[in-house]
Every structure is written in C-alpha cells, then in structure tokens.
XYZ file of C-alpha atoms in Angstrom:
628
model
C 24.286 11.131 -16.586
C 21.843 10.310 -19.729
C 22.039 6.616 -19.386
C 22.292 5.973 -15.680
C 21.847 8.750 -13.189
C 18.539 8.978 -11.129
C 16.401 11.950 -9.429
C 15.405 11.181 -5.779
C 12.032 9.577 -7.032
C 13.763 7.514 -9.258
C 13.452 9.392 -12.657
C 16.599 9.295 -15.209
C 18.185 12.639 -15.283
C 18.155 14.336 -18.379
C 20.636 16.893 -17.870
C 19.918 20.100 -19.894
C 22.514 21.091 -22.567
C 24.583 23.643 -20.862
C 25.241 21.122 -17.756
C 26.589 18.306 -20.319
C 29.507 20.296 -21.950
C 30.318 21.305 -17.615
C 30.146 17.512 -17.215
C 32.391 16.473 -20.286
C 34.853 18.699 -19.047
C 34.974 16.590 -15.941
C 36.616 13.683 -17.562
C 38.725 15.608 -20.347
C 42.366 14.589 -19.233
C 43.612 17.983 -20.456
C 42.014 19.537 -17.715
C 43.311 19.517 -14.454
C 40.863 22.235 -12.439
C 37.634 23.683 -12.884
C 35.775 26.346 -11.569
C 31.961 26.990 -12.028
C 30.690 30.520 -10.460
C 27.198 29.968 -10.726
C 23.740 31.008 -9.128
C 21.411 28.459 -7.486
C 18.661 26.373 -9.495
C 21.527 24.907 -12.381
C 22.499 21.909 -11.143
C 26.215 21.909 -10.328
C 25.794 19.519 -7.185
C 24.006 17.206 -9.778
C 26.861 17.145 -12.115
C 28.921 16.228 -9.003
C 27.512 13.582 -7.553
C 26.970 11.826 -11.091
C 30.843 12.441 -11.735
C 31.507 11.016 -7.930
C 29.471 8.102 -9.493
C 31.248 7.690 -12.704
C 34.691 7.674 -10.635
C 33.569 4.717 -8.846
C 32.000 2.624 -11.858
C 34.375 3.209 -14.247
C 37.745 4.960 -12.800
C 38.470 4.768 -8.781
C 40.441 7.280 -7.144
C 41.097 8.851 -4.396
C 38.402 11.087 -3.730
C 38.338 14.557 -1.263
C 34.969 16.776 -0.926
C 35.395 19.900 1.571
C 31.666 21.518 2.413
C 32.128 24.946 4.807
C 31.202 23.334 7.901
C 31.762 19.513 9.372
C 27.603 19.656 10.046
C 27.742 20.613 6.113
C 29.673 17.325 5.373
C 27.277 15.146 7.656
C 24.448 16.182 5.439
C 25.998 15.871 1.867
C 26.802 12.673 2.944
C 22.748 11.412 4.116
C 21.270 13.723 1.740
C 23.440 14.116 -1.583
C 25.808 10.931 -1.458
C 24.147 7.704 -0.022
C 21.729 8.044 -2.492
C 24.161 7.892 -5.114
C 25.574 5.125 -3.799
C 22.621 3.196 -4.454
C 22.239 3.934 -7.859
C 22.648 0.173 -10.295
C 25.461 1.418 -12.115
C 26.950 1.804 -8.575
C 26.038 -1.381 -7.021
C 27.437 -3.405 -10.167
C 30.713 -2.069 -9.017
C 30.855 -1.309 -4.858
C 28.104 -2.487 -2.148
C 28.078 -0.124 0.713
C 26.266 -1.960 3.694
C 24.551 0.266 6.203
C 26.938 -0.333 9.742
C 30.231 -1.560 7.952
C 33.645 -0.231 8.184
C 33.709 1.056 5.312
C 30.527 3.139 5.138
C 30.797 5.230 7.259
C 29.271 9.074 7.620
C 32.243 10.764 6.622
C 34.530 8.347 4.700
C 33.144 5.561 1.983
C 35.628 3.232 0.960
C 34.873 0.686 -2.027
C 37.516 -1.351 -4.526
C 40.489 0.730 -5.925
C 39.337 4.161 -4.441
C 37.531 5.789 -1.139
C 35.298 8.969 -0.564
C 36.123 11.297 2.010
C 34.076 14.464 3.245
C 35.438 16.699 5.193
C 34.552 20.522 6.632
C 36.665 23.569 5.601
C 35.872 25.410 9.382
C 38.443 22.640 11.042
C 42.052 22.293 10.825
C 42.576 19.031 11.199
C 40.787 18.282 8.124
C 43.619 19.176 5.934
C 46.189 16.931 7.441
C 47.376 13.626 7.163
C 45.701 13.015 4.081
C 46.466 12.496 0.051
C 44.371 12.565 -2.413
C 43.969 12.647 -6.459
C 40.626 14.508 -6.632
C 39.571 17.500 -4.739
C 36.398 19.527 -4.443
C 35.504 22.602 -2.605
C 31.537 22.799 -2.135
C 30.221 26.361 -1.455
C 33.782 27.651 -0.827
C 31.960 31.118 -0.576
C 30.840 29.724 3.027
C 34.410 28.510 4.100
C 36.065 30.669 7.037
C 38.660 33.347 6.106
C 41.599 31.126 8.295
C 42.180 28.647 10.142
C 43.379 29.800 12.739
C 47.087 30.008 12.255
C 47.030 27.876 9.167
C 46.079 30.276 6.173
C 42.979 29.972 3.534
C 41.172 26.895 3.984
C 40.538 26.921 0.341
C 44.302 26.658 -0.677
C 45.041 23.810 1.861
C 42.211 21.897 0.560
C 44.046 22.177 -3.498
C 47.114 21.244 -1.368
C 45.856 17.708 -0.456
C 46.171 16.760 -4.261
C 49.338 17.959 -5.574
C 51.488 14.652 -5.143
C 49.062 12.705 -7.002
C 50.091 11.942 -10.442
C 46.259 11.939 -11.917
C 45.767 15.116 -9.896
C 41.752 17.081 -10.731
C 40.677 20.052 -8.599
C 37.174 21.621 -9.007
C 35.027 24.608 -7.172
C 31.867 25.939 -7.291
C 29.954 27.995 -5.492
C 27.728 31.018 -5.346
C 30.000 33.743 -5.160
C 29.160 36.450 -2.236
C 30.992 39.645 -1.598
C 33.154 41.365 -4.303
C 37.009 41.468 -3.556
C 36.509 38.307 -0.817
C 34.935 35.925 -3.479
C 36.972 32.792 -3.892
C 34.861 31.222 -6.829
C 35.280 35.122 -8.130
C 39.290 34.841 -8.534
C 38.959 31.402 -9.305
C 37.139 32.085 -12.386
C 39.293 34.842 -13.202
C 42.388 32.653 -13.526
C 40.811 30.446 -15.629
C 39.185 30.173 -19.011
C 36.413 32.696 -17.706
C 33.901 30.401 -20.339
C 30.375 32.278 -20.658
C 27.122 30.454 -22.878
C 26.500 31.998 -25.654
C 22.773 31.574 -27.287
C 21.488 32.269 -30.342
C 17.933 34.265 -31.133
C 15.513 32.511 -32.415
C 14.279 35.064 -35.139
C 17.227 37.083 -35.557
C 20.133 34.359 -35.424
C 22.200 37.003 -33.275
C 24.247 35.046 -30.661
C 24.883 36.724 -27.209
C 25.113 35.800 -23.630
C 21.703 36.273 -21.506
C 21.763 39.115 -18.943
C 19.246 40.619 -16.845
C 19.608 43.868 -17.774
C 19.102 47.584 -16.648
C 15.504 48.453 -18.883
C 17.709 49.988 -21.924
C 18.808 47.200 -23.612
C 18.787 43.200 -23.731
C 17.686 41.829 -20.821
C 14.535 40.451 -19.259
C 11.422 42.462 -19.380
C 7.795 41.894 -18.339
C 4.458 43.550 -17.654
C 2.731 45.207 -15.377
C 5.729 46.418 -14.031
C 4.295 45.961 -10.346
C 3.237 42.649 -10.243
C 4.242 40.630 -13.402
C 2.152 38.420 -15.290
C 3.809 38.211 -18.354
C 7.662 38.364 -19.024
C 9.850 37.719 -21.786
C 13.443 38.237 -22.989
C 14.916 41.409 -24.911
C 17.451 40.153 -27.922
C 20.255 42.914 -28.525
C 18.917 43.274 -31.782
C 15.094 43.718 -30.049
C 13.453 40.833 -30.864
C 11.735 40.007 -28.323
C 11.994 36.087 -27.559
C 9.538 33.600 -25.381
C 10.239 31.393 -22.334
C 9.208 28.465 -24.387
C 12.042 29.336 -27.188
C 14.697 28.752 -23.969
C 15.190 24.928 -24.745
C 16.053 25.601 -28.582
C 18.171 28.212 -27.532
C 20.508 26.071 -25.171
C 20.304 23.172 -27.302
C 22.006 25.386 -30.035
C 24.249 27.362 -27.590
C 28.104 27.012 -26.848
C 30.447 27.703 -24.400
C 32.850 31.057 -25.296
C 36.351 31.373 -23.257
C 37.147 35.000 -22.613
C 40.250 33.919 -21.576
C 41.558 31.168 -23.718
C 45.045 31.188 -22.544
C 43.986 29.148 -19.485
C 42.051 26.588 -22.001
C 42.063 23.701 -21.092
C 44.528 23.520 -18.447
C 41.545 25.207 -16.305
C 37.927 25.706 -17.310
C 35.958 27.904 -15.089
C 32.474 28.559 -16.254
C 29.836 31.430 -15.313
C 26.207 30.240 -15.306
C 23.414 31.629 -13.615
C 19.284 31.110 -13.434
C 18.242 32.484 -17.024
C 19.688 30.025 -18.755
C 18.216 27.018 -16.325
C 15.091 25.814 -17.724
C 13.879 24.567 -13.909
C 10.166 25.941 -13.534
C 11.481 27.828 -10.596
C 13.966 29.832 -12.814
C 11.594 30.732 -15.437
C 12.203 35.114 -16.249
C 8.818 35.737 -15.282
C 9.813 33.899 -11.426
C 13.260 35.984 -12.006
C 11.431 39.036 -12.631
C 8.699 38.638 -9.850
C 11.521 37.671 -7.356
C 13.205 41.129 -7.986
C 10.660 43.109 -8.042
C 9.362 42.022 -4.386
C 14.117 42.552 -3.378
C 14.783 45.656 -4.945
C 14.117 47.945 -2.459
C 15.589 45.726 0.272
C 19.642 46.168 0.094
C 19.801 42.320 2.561
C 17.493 40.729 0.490
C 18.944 42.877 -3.000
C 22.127 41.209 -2.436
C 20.888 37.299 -1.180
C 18.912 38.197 -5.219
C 22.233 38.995 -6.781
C 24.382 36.389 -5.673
C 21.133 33.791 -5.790
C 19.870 34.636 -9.045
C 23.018 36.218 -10.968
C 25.534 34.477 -9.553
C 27.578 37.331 -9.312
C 29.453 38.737 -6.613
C 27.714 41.743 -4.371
C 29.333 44.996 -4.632
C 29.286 46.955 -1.374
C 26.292 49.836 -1.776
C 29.335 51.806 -0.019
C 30.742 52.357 -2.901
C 30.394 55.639 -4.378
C 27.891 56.430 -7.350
C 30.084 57.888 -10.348
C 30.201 62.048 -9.962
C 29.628 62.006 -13.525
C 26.167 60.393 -13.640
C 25.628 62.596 -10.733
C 26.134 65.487 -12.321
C 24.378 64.783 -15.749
C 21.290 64.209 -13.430
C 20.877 67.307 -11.888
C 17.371 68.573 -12.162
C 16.638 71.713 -14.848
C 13.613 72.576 -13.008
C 15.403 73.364 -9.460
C 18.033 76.300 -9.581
C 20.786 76.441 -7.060
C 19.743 78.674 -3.725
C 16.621 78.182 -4.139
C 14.512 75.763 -2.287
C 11.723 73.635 -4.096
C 8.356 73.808 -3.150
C 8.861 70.135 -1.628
C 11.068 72.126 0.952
C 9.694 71.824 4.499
C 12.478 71.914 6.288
C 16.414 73.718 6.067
C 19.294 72.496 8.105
C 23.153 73.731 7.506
C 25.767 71.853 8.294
C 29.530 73.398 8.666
C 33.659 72.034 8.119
C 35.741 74.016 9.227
C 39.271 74.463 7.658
C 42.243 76.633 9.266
C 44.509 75.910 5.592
C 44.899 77.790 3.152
C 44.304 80.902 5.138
C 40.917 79.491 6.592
C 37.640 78.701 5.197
C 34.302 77.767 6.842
C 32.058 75.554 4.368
C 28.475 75.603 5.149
C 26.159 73.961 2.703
C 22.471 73.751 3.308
C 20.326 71.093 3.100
C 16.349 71.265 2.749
C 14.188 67.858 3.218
C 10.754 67.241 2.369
C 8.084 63.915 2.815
C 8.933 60.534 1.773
C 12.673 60.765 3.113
C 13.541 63.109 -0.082
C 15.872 65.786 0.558
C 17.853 68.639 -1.542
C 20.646 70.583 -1.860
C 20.382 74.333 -2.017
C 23.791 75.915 -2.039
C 27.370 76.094 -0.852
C 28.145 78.462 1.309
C 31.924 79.840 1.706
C 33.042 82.171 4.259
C 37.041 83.012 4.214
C 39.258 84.127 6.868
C 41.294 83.318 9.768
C 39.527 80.726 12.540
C 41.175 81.862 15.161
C 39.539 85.853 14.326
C 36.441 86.587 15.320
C 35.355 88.403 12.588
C 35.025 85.002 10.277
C 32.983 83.702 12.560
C 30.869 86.909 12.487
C 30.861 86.196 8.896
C 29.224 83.248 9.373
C 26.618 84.510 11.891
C 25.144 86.781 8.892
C 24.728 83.854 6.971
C 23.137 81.319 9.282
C 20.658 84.070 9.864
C 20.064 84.529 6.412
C 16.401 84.496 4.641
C 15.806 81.724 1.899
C 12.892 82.085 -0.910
C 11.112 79.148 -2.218
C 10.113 78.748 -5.485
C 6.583 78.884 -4.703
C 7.397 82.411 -2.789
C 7.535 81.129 1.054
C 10.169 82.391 3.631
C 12.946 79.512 5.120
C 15.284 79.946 7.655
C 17.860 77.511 9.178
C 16.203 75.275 11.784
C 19.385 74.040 13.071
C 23.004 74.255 11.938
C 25.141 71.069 12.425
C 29.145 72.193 13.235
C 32.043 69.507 12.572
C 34.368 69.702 15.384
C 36.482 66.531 15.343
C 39.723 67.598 13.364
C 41.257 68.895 16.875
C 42.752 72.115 15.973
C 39.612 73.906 15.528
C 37.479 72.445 18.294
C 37.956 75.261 20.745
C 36.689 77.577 18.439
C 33.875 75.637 17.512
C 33.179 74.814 21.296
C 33.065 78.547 21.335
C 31.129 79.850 18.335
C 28.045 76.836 19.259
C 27.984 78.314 22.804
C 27.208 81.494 21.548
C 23.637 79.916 19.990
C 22.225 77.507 22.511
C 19.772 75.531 21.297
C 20.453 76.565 17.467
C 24.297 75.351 16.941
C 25.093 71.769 17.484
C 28.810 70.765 17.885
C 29.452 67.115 16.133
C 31.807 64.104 15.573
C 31.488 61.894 13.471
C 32.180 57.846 14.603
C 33.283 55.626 11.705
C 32.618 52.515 13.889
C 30.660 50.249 11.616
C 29.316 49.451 14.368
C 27.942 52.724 15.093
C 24.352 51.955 13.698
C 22.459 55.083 15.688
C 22.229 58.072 12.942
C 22.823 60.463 16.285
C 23.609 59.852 19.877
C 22.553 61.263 23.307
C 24.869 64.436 23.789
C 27.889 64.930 26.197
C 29.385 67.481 27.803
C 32.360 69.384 27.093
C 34.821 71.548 28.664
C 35.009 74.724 26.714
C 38.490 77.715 27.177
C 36.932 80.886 26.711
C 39.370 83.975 26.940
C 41.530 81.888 28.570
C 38.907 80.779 31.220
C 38.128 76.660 31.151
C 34.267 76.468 31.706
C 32.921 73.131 33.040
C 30.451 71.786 31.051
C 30.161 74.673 28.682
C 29.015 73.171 25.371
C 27.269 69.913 24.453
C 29.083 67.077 21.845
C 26.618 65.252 19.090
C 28.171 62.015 18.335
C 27.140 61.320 14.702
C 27.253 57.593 13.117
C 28.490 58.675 9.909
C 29.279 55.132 8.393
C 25.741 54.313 8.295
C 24.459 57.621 7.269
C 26.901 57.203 4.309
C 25.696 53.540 3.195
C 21.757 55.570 3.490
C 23.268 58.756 1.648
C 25.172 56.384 -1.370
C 22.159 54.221 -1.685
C 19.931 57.226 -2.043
C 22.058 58.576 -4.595
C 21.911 55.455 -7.103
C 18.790 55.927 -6.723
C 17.935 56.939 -11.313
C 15.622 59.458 -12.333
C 12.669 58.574 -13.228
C 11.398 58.821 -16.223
C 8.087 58.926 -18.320
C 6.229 60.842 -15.717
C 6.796 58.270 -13.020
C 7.409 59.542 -9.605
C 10.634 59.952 -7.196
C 11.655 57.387 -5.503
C 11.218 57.854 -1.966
C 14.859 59.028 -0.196
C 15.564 60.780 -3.748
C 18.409 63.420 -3.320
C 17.951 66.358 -5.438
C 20.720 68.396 -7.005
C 20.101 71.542 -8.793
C 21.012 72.664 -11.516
C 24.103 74.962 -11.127
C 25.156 72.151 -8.742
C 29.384 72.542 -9.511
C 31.365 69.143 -10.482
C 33.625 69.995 -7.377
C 31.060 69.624 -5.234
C 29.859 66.549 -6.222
C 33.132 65.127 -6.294
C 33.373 65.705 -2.412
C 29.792 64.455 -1.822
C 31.768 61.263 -3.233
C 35.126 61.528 -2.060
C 34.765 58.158 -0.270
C 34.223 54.753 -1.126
C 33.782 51.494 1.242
C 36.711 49.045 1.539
C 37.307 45.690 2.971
C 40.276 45.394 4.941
C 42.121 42.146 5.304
C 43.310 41.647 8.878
C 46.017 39.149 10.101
C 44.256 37.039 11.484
C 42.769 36.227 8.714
C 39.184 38.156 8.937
C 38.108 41.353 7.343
C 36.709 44.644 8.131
C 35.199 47.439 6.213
C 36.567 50.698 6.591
C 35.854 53.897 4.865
C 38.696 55.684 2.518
C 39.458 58.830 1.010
C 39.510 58.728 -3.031
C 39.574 62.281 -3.361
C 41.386 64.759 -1.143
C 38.366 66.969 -0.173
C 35.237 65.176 1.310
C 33.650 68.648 2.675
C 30.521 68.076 1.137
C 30.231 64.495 1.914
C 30.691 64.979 5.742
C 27.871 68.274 5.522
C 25.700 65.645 4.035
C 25.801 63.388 6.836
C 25.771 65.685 9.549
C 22.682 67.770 8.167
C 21.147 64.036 7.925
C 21.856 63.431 11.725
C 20.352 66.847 12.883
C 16.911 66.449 10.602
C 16.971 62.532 12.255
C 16.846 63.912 15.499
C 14.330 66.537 14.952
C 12.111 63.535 14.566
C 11.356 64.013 10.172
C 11.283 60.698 9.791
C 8.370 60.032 11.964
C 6.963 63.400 10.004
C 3.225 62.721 8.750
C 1.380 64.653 5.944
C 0.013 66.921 8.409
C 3.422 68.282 9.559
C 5.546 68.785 6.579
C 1.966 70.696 5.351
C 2.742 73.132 8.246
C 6.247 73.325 7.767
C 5.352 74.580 4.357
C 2.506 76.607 5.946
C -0.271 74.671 3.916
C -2.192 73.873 7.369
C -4.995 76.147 7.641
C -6.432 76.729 10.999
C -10.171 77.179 11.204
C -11.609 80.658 11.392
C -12.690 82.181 14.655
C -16.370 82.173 13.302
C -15.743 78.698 12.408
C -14.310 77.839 15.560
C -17.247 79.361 17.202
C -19.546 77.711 14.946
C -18.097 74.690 15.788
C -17.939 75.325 19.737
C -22.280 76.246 19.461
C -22.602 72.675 17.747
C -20.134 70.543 20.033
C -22.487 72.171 22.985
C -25.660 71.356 21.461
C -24.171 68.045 21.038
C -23.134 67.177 24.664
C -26.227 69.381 26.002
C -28.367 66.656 24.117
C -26.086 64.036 25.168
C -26.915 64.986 28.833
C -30.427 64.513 28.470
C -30.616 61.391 26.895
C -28.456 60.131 29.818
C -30.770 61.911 32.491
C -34.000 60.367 31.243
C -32.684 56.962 31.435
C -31.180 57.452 35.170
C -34.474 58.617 35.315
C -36.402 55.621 34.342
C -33.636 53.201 36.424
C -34.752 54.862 39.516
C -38.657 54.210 38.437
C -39.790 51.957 41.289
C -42.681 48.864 39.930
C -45.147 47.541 41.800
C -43.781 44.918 44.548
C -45.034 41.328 44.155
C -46.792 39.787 46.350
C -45.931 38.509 49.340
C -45.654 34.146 48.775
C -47.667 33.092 52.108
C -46.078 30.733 54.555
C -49.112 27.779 54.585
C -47.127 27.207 58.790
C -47.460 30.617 59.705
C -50.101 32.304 58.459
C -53.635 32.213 59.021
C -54.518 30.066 55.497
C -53.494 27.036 57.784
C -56.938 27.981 59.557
C-alpha cells in the first residue's frame, strides 16, 4: 500500500495506521477469515483493492468478490477495479487489454490466477464455481434468500472450502440489529476494537461518541457547532489535531481472543478516520441536524458508528421510567399544561372482572400526561359495574392552577371478543361521548385512526342493525410514536421539554409502568427467507400500554395535532373575549372606518363621471367650406 498503491489522481496512498495492522492481517497465513464491521469514510474498499493488487503481483489465486446486486458488480468492476489494474506494480506482472477475452466486465483473468465479480441477489452466481479467496462487499445489502437456496452470504463462504489456501473476508456497514450479518460475523471472531492513548493523561481507551456524561465527543454551541473536541475518561479534554498521534500510538485489543488468529474481525468506525469529512466537529454537526429524525437517526448510526440500528420499538427500561417521574406533578391531578382529558378503557371479565380506565391529559407541542388509574371491580356482564364506571367518566378533575376538566371523550377497547357485546352496549348508551375501538397490529396500518364502521349490537336479546359505530385504531404505529416519546431524557439545567414529552407523576406505581412497556418490537424470520416485525408480549399485563394508544387515537382525531396557540389557550380558558363596551367600541370605529371608506370611493366615481371639454372638430379640407 505504502510503496505502490495510487489514489484516482495518481497520489501514493498513505494508509493511516489503524488500516495497516487490517491490511497485515490480510496476508498473515494464520488467518483464514476476517471480518471488519465498520462505518463509512475508513477505507476498507481501499485495503481491498490494494490486497486484490498484491494477489496478482506477488501471489495469484483464485479470486471471488460478491457485491449485493449484479448492477453492484458492474460498477466495482469500472469504478473500483480497472483502475487497479492499471497500477505499475500491476502491469509488471498482468496486461489487461481493453476488448480481450480475458478482460472482461465481470471476470479478469491474468497468469496463475483470475478475478471474478459476481452479485449476491442471483442464484446462479454461486454455482459452478471454485475458488481460494472470497469476499462479501456490503453483505448488509445482500437479499435474505435466494429463493429456495438459503443465505446468500453462506453460499458465497461455500465457494472456497475445497481450496487448500482457502481466505474469506466481509465487511460492511452493519444495518438492523438481530438481521446484521457483519454483526454475527464479528461476534464469532476476535471482536478486535482500537485502543488509543490520551495525549496528556496516557489513559488508553477506545473512542465512543458518547451520551453527554462521560467520554465522548463534545462541542459548542450546542445548536450549531463551531468548535468540538473529544472527552478522555479521565476528562482531559483532547484536540482534533492530537488524532494522528493518537492512532499512530494505538493498537488493536481482541475481546475475544479465543478466535485469534484463526479469525480477526475488527470494529472501526468514523472517529478514529482522520478523512476531513470525519473530523468530530463534521460528526457532531451531522447529528445534531439527524437526531430528531428516527430515518435519518438510524442511516447516522449505522453511517457514522458503524453499529447496528436497534428498532425504536423496543421498549424504554421501566426503571429509568420510573426514576424520571416528575416531583412537581402529583398523581390525579392535571398540570397546568393540561388542555385537554381523554380516558381510555380495557376491559377484563378474570379475576372476577375489572374495568381499567386511565386518563390521559395533552397539552401544545405534542406533550401529553398521565393523571391516574382508574379501577372499577365487578362482574361485566352486571350492570351495576358499568354504572360504576358511568360515575367516574363523569367525574370533575382540578388542575393545579385551580381550573375544572372533564373527559372530552372516552376511548373503549372492544377487540378481546368476550366482552364486545357489552361494550357495544355500554358506548351506545353515550353517543357521541364513548367510542368503541380495535386495535390493528398491521405494520402496515400507518393511519393513527380510521373512518368508523358499523356494528350490529344484541340488546336484551334484541339484534339492532347498525347500533354502534367501530374505531379501528393503528396501534403499531402509535406504539413506535409512544416508545420514541418515552426515550425521550429529561432535561436538565433549565432547558426545556422536548416536544412529544410524556409526563409521569409522581405517585406514578412501578406496575403501571411496567404495562405501559409490556411490549417490545421483534423481527420475525419467515420461511421464505424474509422477515417481518411483529409486536410481543414481555410482560403478561399490557393494560396501560393499549390505554395509551387508544387515548392517542381519540386526541388524533379530535384534530390536537393541528391545535395552534390560540386553541389549547381556550381549552385552558386563557382566551379572553373582548368586553361588550369594547366590542362596541370597536363596532363605532370599524363604521367610521368603512363610512370614510365610502366617501373616498364616491368622490372619485364622482370625478370619473366629470365630463372635459370636447376637442375640436379636425375639418375635412373636401367637405367643408375651407376648400372655398
């Protein structure tokens, strides 16, 4: 690479520290397979093309690269390989004449050994063929099957094994967490991280980005950045320009040295790359404009980190939950932020029957609140529970700042199947108030609440056409918005909420923030070799998740979201109308106004109509008398 490896405008390479020792382990004979997880903007595909180079100056072999798609392969081969090919050290060896057999797109053959490229999205690239080295470009990007033919990935590490000088690598940009390749590749192998000293300090560690509490990288104005620098463990705080020194003097760490050397896999990612574009101050910049974003969030992570993205399905941890609640806020009581209170009800016939309303209040900015569990006991199937539950839904709540709430709309779960006749029932009873839902775990499902249907209701017996409306709720998406929301850290230092912030009181219980919770996102393998994401129980009661969502739906469709200022101040009753002698005031002026208005636009009909004197009359010199 030092000595005879070329840019594309002809500069020598000078590889940076941390890319040699990936490079040397290359051409150790101990080691058979490597694996490099890795973020963009470190140079992997250069370390690839000069080892593709070094195999045909020095030691031919046989020699397979799979890219994700055949297109993929056309363009390595134009844009990565041919100009490797020209390199001297390359031409001493092998001439590759444009139009010859032997050069072709796909397949370079030259004395002793022969370059193939190949696609990972077509079957018939794994057959037929034998090789002694084999690389997987971007394996991330490959398809889950091949049709009936299994991982792409493991046929490709199949096309070597008959070889008696047998070297598999892989690297890629890992993508989603549980379906990374590169991710279980690196696990199985020596899991190597770079370890770099501080400059002041002498402390060696690994660079990471960080959460603002510890090491990481940090920079100023938080906003927009203009200055950013790097957080040592032991708080020193250490400049871009100290990044060479540090590499220089770095080394490679195996976490798990059983698989050393037999396979290497290595984790790099941008920090350590000393590319202008990957300077901390670019890293920090770059995040800053992401973070809010969840798309471009996880393009940053696996990018920038090169680490895998972990679903924002997945459930925050009820314990940080729970340590967060807010001091200020006490549990029944609505904030002054309140605007707006919805309830939403489960209904359970075991254990003797229970009805679980818990009410919700939201406020500007997408921020909402809980403000207490509600429990009424009893049989479903008697009418006096859901009397019960009629003298709470029409219950008075108290804001801290001493305003009256009541329920705007109460949300009613009525999917399970053995209570949905009573449910039909009890939401007939308050038209326009009580709205019977199901929830649709579709993905797919990407409206928060749909257009309603009609249901047949039994009353007494009696089967009433069209007797209730059905809400269909999408509660998958509402969940990913409800989990997000609730990562969401407190801020701190007097900075304000985020917006979507979801308050929890204090006095909130741990039970009940283990069922807001209960679920996490999963991806499910199918047979045919693709995946879907499915939602699963982790805990056995989910009560207060599923009130969540549905009290979510009903404030969506009453239209908060489109709220301005104006109307969450009169929900809150801050809007004060004018005064009647105000309004009269105000009436006198307006008049005055348009009477004045009226005259101005009299006067200049007025002068339009104003007739001036008519010109006279050009004489014809053939008909009138001047001819005379």
């Amino acid at each position: 690479m030092t000595e005879h490896a070329r840019s594309d405008d002809g500069a020598r390479i000078r590889p940076f520290p941390f890319q040699a020792d990936i490079a040397d382990a290359f051409t150790d004979p101990e080691t058979s397979q490597l694996s490099v997880r890795k973020s963009s903007r470190i140079g992997y595909s250069t370390i690839l093309q000069c080892f593709v180079a070094w195999r045909i100056a020095h030691d031919p072999a046989r020699t397979l690269i799979y890219q994700p798609t055949i297109d993929d392969a056309e363009k390595f081969s134009r844009d990565d390989l041919d100009p490797v090919l020209q390199w001297a050290v390359v031409r001493k060896v092998a001439t590759f004449k444009p139009r010859h057999a032997d050069n072709q797109i796909r397949a370079k053959r030259y004395k002793g050994g022969w370059i193939q490229i190949k696609g990972a999205n077509s079957p018939k690239e794994f057959r037929r063929v034998t090789a002694d080295d084999v690389f997987l470009e971007e394996c991330d990007g490959y398809p889950w099957a091949t049709k009936e033919e299994g991982d792409p990935a493991r046929l490709a590490f199949k096309r070597n094994l008959t070889s008696p000088r047998r070297f598999s690598a892989a690297g890629s940009t890992p993508k989603v967490k549980g379906f990374s390749r590169i991710d279980a590749l690196f696990e199985q192998g020596s899991q190597e991280f770079r370890y770099v000293p501080c400059p002041h300090c002498g402390h060696v560690q690994t660079l990471v980005f960080g959460d603002g509490t510890g090491a990481g990288i940090r920079w100023e104005p938080k906003e927009h950045p203009t200055r950013a620098w790097y957080q040592c463990e032991q708080g020193c705080e250490i400049d871009e320009a100290e990044k060479p020194w540090m590499d220089e003097n770095g080394e490679w760490r195996a976490h798990n040295p059983i698989a050393f050397p037999r396979h290497r896999s290595f984790h790099i990612w941008a920090a350590y790359s000393q590319h202008p574009g990957a300077a901390w101050l670019e890293i920090a910049r770059e995040f800053m404009e992401v973070r809010k974003d969840p798309n471009l969030l996880r393009t940053w992570v696996n990018q920038v980190l090169g680490e895998a993205w972990a679903e924002r399905g997945e459930a925050p941890e009820w314990q940080r939950l729970y340590d967060r609640r807010e001091k200020s806020m006490r549990l029944g009581t609505p904030s002054a932020k309140a605007g707006l209170l919805i309830g939403a009800a489960d209904v359970q016939r075991g254990g003797g029957g229970r009805i679980d309303l818990d009410v919700w209040a939201f406020g500007p900015a997408g921020r909402r609140e809980f403000v207490e569990r509600i429990e009424v006991f009893g049989s479903i199937s008697d009418k006096a529970t859901w009397k019960k539950l009629d003298e709470q839904i029409s219950r008075t709540w108290s804001t801290e700042d001493g305003r009256s709430l009541r329920l705007a709309r109460v949300a009613i779960d009525s999917g399970d199947g053995e209570n949905t006749m009573e449910v039909y029932s009890w939401a007939r009873r308050h038209p326009g108030f009580a709205m019977a839902v199901k929830g649709r775990h579709a993905i797919a499902a990407n409206q928060p609440i749909g257009a309603p249907s009609w249901q047949d209701v039994t009353v007494n017996g009696r089967k009433l056409k069209k007797g209730v409306r059905l809400w269909n709720i999408g509660t998958s998406m509402l969940k990913l918005e409800l989990f997000g929301d609730l990562e969401k850290d407190k801020p701190v230092d007097g900075e304000a909420y985020l917006d979507g912030y979801v308050y929890l009181p204090d006095g909130t219980t741990d039970e009940w923030i283990k069922q807001l919770v209960a679920e996490e996102l999963r991806m499910i393998r199918l047979r045919s070799g693709g995946f879907r994401r499915e939602w699963h129980k982790v805990r056995d009661r989910n009560e207060a998740l599923d009130n969540a969502v549905y009290a979510r739906a009903v404030a969506f469709s009453l239209g908060v979201d489109r709220w301005r200022d104006l109307d969450w101040q009169k929900a809150r009753g801050d809007f004060t109308k004018p005064n009647a002698v105000a309004e009269r005031q105000v009436a006198a002026a307006e008049k005055k106004a348009d009477a004045l208005r009226a005259d101005i636009q009299s006067q200049r009909m007025s002068d339009s109509r104003t007739v001036s004197s008519p010109r006279a009359k050009k004489q014809n010199p053939f008909t009138s008398n001047r001819r005379r």
